Amino acid sequence: MRHVYILHENDAWVKPITKVLDTAGVPYKLWSLIEGSYDVAETPPEGIFFCKMSASAHTRGHHAAATYADSLLHWLESHGCIVINGLNALRLELSKAAQYAALYAAGIAFPCTKIVSGRNHLLAAAETIGYPVIVKHNRGGKGIGVQLFHEAASLMNHVESSDYVEPVDGISLVQKYIRPPEPFITRLEYIGGKFLYAVRVDTSQGFELCPAEACAVDGAKKPMFEIQKDFFHPIVEAHEKFLRKNKIAVAGIEIIANNKGDVFTYDINVNTNYNPEAEARAGIYGTEVLADFLKQMLQGTTKNLLTVAE
Ligand SMILES: Nc1ncnc2c1ncn2[C@@H]1O[C@H](COP(=O)(O)OP(=O)(O)O)[C@@H](O)[C@H]1O
Ligand SMILES: [Mg+2]
């Protein structure tokens, strides 16, 4: 029997989708990226594969998950399997530097960014960009290692501090801080490469903005996530084209606008999660749309995005 194989390393993030697949009677199996083994010459099982590898796996102690996911996807793709969010998607999930290179190639605006290896190079990079700057980890997610610096002295203190945390892959990004006129960013959700909805995310309480229920920030005073039903912006078309070119079927892409209304794309979450409270208020359910997409892919009734040529 053909199944949807869900490759993942975080149980909490697959529960919403397995619940809907159960209800819809779609056969699926979970495939752990934390540990396991496979035979390179063996034919993979029949069905389709959906990769939910996350850039923040190391923060859950799953240090081998990224490389294990990479090896598994090489195997699956070498056997010609249908993989939703395959190798190229994983490449972008695991590296913001790769995301920005891909955005540059697509002509999509992103904040001025320097890629830095070695903490001693952070200050010089910030100096050339000009303060205020955001410093973030190349491989992160959930706001890990994301900090705002208004001047050189505070960045220097940070670099010399015993609390300084080395990025897991050794790479940091120094980025121009985009000051939004109001404290929010917008996250655009895409399923099957198509725009589903925009969610306005309140940033007044910090940079940890993961929408999954399991990531809810304790003590948040008001809803952090608000779905924008009538969102329209030309960036959507640019993102859809970007996703096709990069063979990414499912993603949450974050944008921020400055006070002139210029829009910058700054984070591509290939492993995206939906906020259940915001969805209940708006009556739109990403997980149901995703389950339907997976079902159609399994049954072969929708176009295989991975073979769509630009
Ligand atoms: N260049 C920037 N200008 C303004 N705010 C930013 C910038 N980069 C990141 N942020 C804020 O920090 C949050 C986390 O940064 P992000 O790049 O999305 O990393 P992560 O992958 O950890 O989510 C963003 O959602 C946004 O609120
Ligand atoms: Mg983000």
Short mmCIF file of C-alpha atoms and ligand atoms in Angstrom, two decimals:
data_model
loop_
_atom_site.label_atom_id
_atom_site.label_comp_id
_atom_site.label_asym_id
_atom_site.label_seq_id
_atom_site.Cartn_x
_atom_site.Cartn_y
_atom_site.Cartn_z
CA MET A 1 0.00 0.00 0.00
CA ARG A 2 1.24 3.47 -0.88
CA HIS A 3 1.75 5.84 2.05
CA VAL A 4 2.62 9.45 2.71
CA TYR A 5 5.94 9.19 4.55
CA ILE A 6 6.49 12.15 6.87
CA LEU A 7 10.18 12.67 7.63
CA HIS A 8 10.51 14.67 10.84
CA GLU A 9 12.38 15.10 14.12
CA ASN A 10 9.79 16.81 16.35
CA ASP A 11 6.68 14.91 17.44
CA ALA A 12 4.85 18.05 18.57
CA TRP A 13 5.01 19.53 15.06
CA VAL A 14 3.60 16.48 13.26
CA LYS A 15 0.62 15.92 15.57
CA PRO A 16 -1.64 18.49 13.83
CA ILE A 17 -1.08 16.95 10.39
CA THR A 18 -1.37 13.31 11.49
CA LYS A 19 -4.67 14.15 13.21
CA VAL A 20 -6.13 15.48 9.96
CA LEU A 21 -4.68 12.62 7.88
CA ASP A 22 -6.28 10.15 10.31
CA THR A 23 -9.67 11.81 9.94
CA ALA A 24 -9.36 11.97 6.16
CA GLY A 25 -8.30 8.31 6.00
CA VAL A 26 -5.03 9.11 4.20
CA PRO A 27 -2.48 6.35 4.82
CA TYR A 28 0.73 7.73 6.27
CA LYS A 29 3.80 6.66 8.22
CA LEU A 30 6.13 8.74 10.34
CA TRP A 31 9.83 8.45 9.58
CA SER A 32 12.21 9.67 12.27
CA LEU A 33 15.18 11.82 11.31
CA ILE A 34 16.64 11.58 14.81
CA GLU A 35 18.21 8.18 14.22
CA GLY A 36 17.78 5.05 12.14
CA SER A 37 19.34 3.35 9.12
CA TYR A 38 18.65 2.51 5.49
CA ASP A 39 20.32 0.58 2.70
CA VAL A 40 21.47 2.79 -0.18
CA ALA A 41 20.83 0.11 -2.81
CA GLU A 42 17.40 -0.79 -1.47
CA THR A 43 14.33 0.59 -3.26
CA PRO A 44 12.46 3.04 -0.99
CA PRO A 45 8.91 2.08 0.02
CA GLU A 46 6.04 3.02 -2.28
CA GLY A 47 4.35 6.34 -1.80
CA ILE A 48 5.35 9.95 -1.48
CA PHE A 49 7.70 11.62 0.98
CA PHE A 50 7.17 14.87 2.85
CA CYS A 51 10.19 16.30 4.65
CA LYS A 52 9.60 18.36 7.79
CA MET A 53 13.23 18.65 8.84
CA SER A 54 13.70 21.78 10.91
CA ALA A 55 16.67 24.15 11.20
CA SER A 56 16.27 24.16 14.99
CA ALA A 57 16.63 20.36 15.45
CA HIS A 58 19.95 20.78 17.32
CA THR A 59 18.14 22.77 20.02
CA ARG A 60 16.17 19.60 20.79
CA GLY A 61 19.42 17.60 21.02
CA HIS A 62 18.93 16.11 17.55
CA HIS A 63 22.42 16.88 16.31
CA ALA A 64 22.58 14.35 13.49
CA ALA A 65 19.10 15.07 12.11
CA ALA A 66 20.25 17.64 9.52
CA THR A 67 22.90 15.39 7.97
CA TYR A 68 20.71 12.31 8.29
CA ALA A 69 17.87 14.13 6.51
CA ASP A 70 20.30 15.22 3.80
CA SER A 71 21.52 11.66 3.25
CA LEU A 72 18.00 10.22 3.23
CA LEU A 73 16.82 12.80 0.68
CA HIS A 74 19.81 12.01 -1.56
CA TRP A 75 18.78 8.36 -1.42
CA LEU A 76 15.09 9.04 -2.09
CA GLU A 77 15.79 11.44 -4.95
CA SER A 78 18.36 9.07 -6.49
CA HIS A 79 15.57 6.49 -6.68
CA GLY A 80 13.28 8.99 -8.41
CA CYS A 81 10.86 9.25 -5.48
CA ILE A 82 8.37 12.09 -5.20
CA VAL A 83 9.67 14.20 -2.35
CA ILE A 84 7.74 17.22 -1.12
CA ASN A 85 10.26 19.74 0.15
CA GLY A 86 13.23 17.70 -1.00
CA LEU A 87 16.96 18.36 -1.11
CA ASN A 88 16.86 21.92 -2.40
CA ALA A 89 14.23 22.88 0.17
CA LEU A 90 16.37 21.33 2.91
CA ARG A 91 19.40 23.26 1.68
CA LEU A 92 17.50 26.51 2.18
CA GLU A 93 15.96 25.44 5.50
CA LEU A 94 19.42 24.78 6.92
CA SER A 95 21.12 27.95 5.73
CA LYS A 96 19.89 31.52 5.75
CA ALA A 97 22.95 32.37 3.62
CA ALA A 98 21.61 29.97 0.99
CA GLN A 99 18.15 31.59 1.31
CA TYR A 100 19.51 35.05 0.64
CA ALA A 101 21.61 33.83 -2.30
CA ALA A 102 18.45 32.28 -3.78
CA LEU A 103 16.43 35.46 -3.12
CA TYR A 104 19.18 37.50 -4.81
CA ALA A 105 19.08 35.20 -7.84
CA ALA A 106 15.29 35.63 -7.98
CA GLY A 107 15.51 39.43 -7.76
CA ILE A 108 13.53 39.52 -4.48
CA ALA A 109 14.53 42.28 -2.07
CA PHE A 110 16.00 41.23 1.30
CA PRO A 111 17.75 43.25 4.03
CA CYS A 112 21.42 44.10 3.40
CA THR A 113 23.29 41.11 4.87
CA LYS A 114 26.89 40.07 5.57
CA ILE A 115 27.76 36.42 6.12
CA VAL A 116 30.34 36.04 8.87
CA SER A 117 32.54 33.13 9.91
CA GLY A 118 34.32 33.78 13.20
CA ARG A 119 32.99 36.08 15.91
CA ASN A 120 35.93 38.49 15.49
CA HIS A 121 34.53 39.53 12.12
CA LEU A 122 31.10 40.56 13.42
CA LEU A 123 32.05 44.11 14.36
CA ALA A 124 33.65 44.96 11.02
CA ALA A 125 30.63 43.55 9.19
CA ALA A 126 28.25 45.64 11.35
CA GLU A 127 30.37 48.74 10.75
CA THR A 128 30.05 48.45 6.97
CA ILE A 129 26.29 47.84 7.16
CA GLY A 130 25.61 50.62 9.66
CA TYR A 131 23.69 50.39 12.96
CA PRO A 132 21.16 49.29 14.05
CA VAL A 133 21.91 45.72 12.98
CA ILE A 134 20.37 42.34 13.63
CA VAL A 135 22.78 39.47 14.30
CA LYS A 136 21.40 35.98 13.68
CA HIS A 137 22.55 32.40 13.27
CA ASN A 138 22.75 30.97 9.78
CA ARG A 139 20.96 27.86 10.99
CA GLY A 140 18.39 28.73 13.59
CA GLY A 141 14.65 29.05 13.52
CA LYS A 142 12.32 30.13 16.33
CA GLY A 143 14.35 33.33 16.76
CA ILE A 144 17.42 31.50 18.11
CA GLY A 145 20.42 33.79 18.39
CA VAL A 146 18.53 36.74 16.86
CA GLN A 147 19.61 39.97 18.54
CA LEU A 148 19.33 43.67 17.78
CA PHE A 149 22.32 45.97 18.35
CA HIS A 150 22.05 49.75 18.27
CA GLU A 151 25.74 50.54 18.53
CA ALA A 152 29.23 49.03 18.33
CA ALA A 153 29.77 49.01 22.11
CA SER A 154 26.85 46.66 22.77
CA LEU A 155 27.86 44.32 19.93
CA MET A 156 31.43 44.29 21.27
CA ASN A 157 30.15 43.39 24.75
CA HIS A 158 28.10 40.60 23.24
CA VAL A 159 31.04 39.20 21.24
CA GLU A 160 33.32 39.25 24.30
CA SER A 161 30.68 37.94 26.69
CA SER A 162 30.88 34.46 28.21
CA ASP A 163 27.20 34.07 27.23
CA TYR A 164 28.09 34.30 23.53
CA VAL A 165 26.69 31.22 21.77
CA GLU A 166 28.52 29.98 18.68
CA PRO A 167 26.13 29.24 15.82
CA VAL A 168 25.80 25.48 15.31
CA ASP A 169 27.39 25.66 11.84
CA GLY A 170 29.83 28.44 12.76
CA ILE A 171 28.12 31.00 10.51
CA SER A 172 26.45 34.21 11.65
CA LEU A 173 24.63 36.85 9.68
CA VAL A 174 24.84 40.56 10.29
CA GLN A 175 21.83 42.27 8.80
CA LYS A 176 20.46 45.77 8.44
CA TYR A 177 17.64 46.22 10.93
CA ILE A 178 14.41 47.09 9.13
CA ARG A 179 12.40 49.33 11.41
CA PRO A 180 8.72 48.71 10.82
CA PRO A 181 6.38 51.67 11.43
CA GLU A 182 4.30 49.34 13.62
CA PRO A 183 5.70 46.33 15.50
CA PHE A 184 4.66 43.48 13.25
CA ILE A 185 5.95 41.26 10.48
CA THR A 186 3.89 39.29 7.97
CA ARG A 187 4.21 35.58 7.36
CA LEU A 188 2.87 34.28 4.07
CA GLU A 189 1.85 30.63 3.96
CA TYR A 190 2.17 28.62 0.74
CA ILE A 191 0.90 25.08 0.17
CA GLY A 192 1.45 23.22 -3.08
CA GLY A 193 3.43 26.31 -4.11
CA LYS A 194 0.26 28.44 -3.93
CA PHE A 195 -0.50 31.30 -1.56
CA LEU A 196 -2.91 30.32 1.20
CA TYR A 197 -2.99 33.22 3.65
CA ALA A 198 -1.02 35.98 5.31
CA VAL A 199 -0.65 36.15 9.05
CA ARG A 200 0.31 39.32 10.84
CA VAL A 201 2.69 38.54 13.68
CA ASP A 202 3.06 40.91 16.62
CA THR A 203 6.77 41.51 17.34
CA SER A 204 6.33 43.77 20.35
CA GLN A 205 7.22 40.92 22.70
CA GLY A 206 10.42 39.75 21.01
CA PHE A 207 11.81 37.79 18.10
CA GLU A 208 10.59 34.28 19.04
CA LEU A 209 7.79 34.04 16.53
CA CYS A 210 7.22 30.35 15.87
CA PRO A 211 3.48 29.94 15.14
CA ALA A 212 3.19 26.30 16.28
CA GLU A 213 0.96 25.67 19.29
CA ALA A 214 3.88 23.84 20.92
CA CYS A 215 5.99 27.04 20.74
CA ALA A 216 3.46 29.38 22.38
CA VAL A 217 5.25 32.08 24.38
CA ASP A 218 4.21 32.04 28.05
CA GLY A 219 2.53 35.18 29.30
CA ALA A 220 1.72 36.70 25.90
CA LYS A 221 -0.84 39.42 26.66
CA LYS A 222 -2.67 39.52 23.34
CA PRO A 223 -2.90 37.20 20.34
CA MET A 224 0.43 37.34 18.53
CA PHE A 225 -0.98 35.94 15.28
CA GLU A 226 -3.77 37.47 13.19
CA ILE A 227 -4.73 36.12 9.78
CA GLN A 228 -5.20 38.84 7.15
CA LYS A 229 -8.02 37.65 4.94
CA ASP A 230 -7.79 40.36 2.31
CA PHE A 231 -4.00 40.46 1.98
CA PHE A 232 -2.85 41.41 -1.49
CA HIS A 233 0.68 42.33 -2.52
CA PRO A 234 2.75 41.69 -5.67
CA ILE A 235 5.34 39.91 -3.48
CA VAL A 236 3.01 36.87 -3.48
CA GLU A 237 3.53 36.30 -7.19
CA ALA A 238 7.30 36.70 -6.77
CA HIS A 239 7.29 34.18 -3.91
CA GLU A 240 5.24 31.65 -5.90
CA LYS A 241 7.72 31.91 -8.76
CA PHE A 242 10.60 31.58 -6.28
CA LEU A 243 9.05 28.42 -4.78
CA ARG A 244 8.63 26.83 -8.22
CA LYS A 245 12.20 27.64 -9.16
CA ASN A 246 13.49 26.22 -5.87
CA LYS A 247 11.22 23.16 -5.83
CA ILE A 248 9.59 24.06 -2.54
CA ALA A 249 5.95 23.07 -2.18
CA VAL A 250 5.25 24.07 1.41
CA ALA A 251 6.67 27.14 3.14
CA GLY A 252 5.96 30.06 5.42
CA ILE A 253 7.82 33.11 4.12
CA GLU A 254 8.36 36.14 6.34
CA ILE A 255 8.39 39.72 5.11
CA ILE A 256 8.83 43.06 6.80
CA ALA A 257 8.05 46.55 5.50
CA ASN A 258 9.86 49.76 6.41
CA ASN A 259 8.19 53.14 6.88
CA LYS A 260 8.40 53.83 3.13
CA GLY A 261 6.44 50.67 2.41
CA ASP A 262 9.43 48.84 0.87
CA VAL A 263 8.98 45.13 1.46
CA PHE A 264 11.89 42.85 2.38
CA THR A 265 11.72 39.06 2.44
CA TYR A 266 13.96 37.74 5.24
CA ASP A 267 13.04 34.20 6.32
CA ILE A 268 11.94 31.12 4.39
CA ASN A 269 10.53 28.45 6.69
CA VAL A 270 10.34 25.26 4.70
CA ASN A 271 9.22 23.50 7.84
CA THR A 272 6.21 25.67 8.60
CA ASN A 273 3.56 25.35 11.31
CA TYR A 274 0.16 26.98 11.56
CA ASN A 275 -1.25 28.84 14.54
CA PRO A 276 -4.46 27.06 15.58
CA GLU A 277 -6.02 29.99 17.46
CA ALA A 278 -5.53 32.46 14.62
CA GLU A 279 -6.88 29.88 12.17
CA ALA A 280 -9.95 29.21 14.31
CA ARG A 281 -10.69 32.95 14.44
CA ALA A 282 -10.36 33.26 10.64
CA GLY A 283 -11.95 29.90 9.78
CA ILE A 284 -9.03 28.87 7.52
CA TYR A 285 -7.06 25.74 8.33
CA GLY A 286 -3.61 25.29 6.81
CA THR A 287 -3.28 21.73 8.06
CA GLU A 288 -6.45 20.69 6.23
CA VAL A 289 -5.24 22.26 2.99
CA LEU A 290 -1.88 20.53 3.50
CA ALA A 291 -3.54 17.16 4.16
CA ASP A 292 -5.60 17.57 1.00
CA PHE A 293 -2.47 18.44 -0.98
CA LEU A 294 -0.66 15.37 0.39
CA LYS A 295 -3.67 13.20 -0.47
CA GLN A 296 -3.76 14.50 -4.04
CA MET A 297 -0.03 14.00 -4.42
CA LEU A 298 -0.38 10.44 -3.13
CA GLN A 299 -3.21 9.75 -5.56
CA GLY A 300 -1.39 11.52 -8.39
CA THR A 301 -4.32 13.88 -9.00
CA THR A 302 -2.29 17.07 -8.75
CA LYS A 303 0.67 18.32 -10.72
CA ASN A 304 4.00 17.25 -9.30
CA LEU A 305 5.69 20.52 -8.45
CA LEU A 306 9.07 18.88 -8.37
CA THR A 307 8.96 18.31 -12.09
CA VAL A 308 7.60 21.74 -13.02
CA ALA A 309 10.24 23.46 -15.11
CA GLU A 310 10.60 27.21 -14.80
N1 LIG B 1 16.53 42.49 9.36
C1 LIG B 1 15.56 42.51 10.27
N2 LIG B 1 14.93 43.68 10.58
C2 LIG B 1 13.95 43.72 11.52
N3 LIG B 1 13.56 42.63 12.24
C3 LIG B 1 14.17 41.45 11.98
C4 LIG B 1 15.18 41.32 10.98
N4 LIG B 1 15.61 40.04 10.97
C5 LIG B 1 14.88 39.39 11.90
N5 LIG B 1 14.02 40.22 12.51
C6 LIG B 1 13.07 39.85 13.59
O1 LIG B 1 13.54 38.68 14.25
C7 LIG B 1 12.64 37.59 14.03
C8 LIG B 1 13.43 36.30 13.86
O2 LIG B 1 14.34 36.42 12.76
P1 LIG B 1 14.35 35.36 11.57
O3 LIG B 1 15.31 35.82 10.53
O4 LIG B 1 12.96 35.10 11.12
O5 LIG B 1 14.98 34.08 12.24
P2 LIG B 1 14.33 32.67 12.63
O6 LIG B 1 14.74 31.74 11.54
O7 LIG B 1 14.96 32.33 13.92
O8 LIG B 1 12.85 32.84 12.68
C9 LIG B 1 11.88 38.01 12.80
O9 LIG B 1 10.64 37.38 12.68
C10 LIG B 1 11.73 39.51 12.97
O10 LIG B 1 10.71 39.84 13.89
MG MG B 2 11.55 33.61 11.27
#
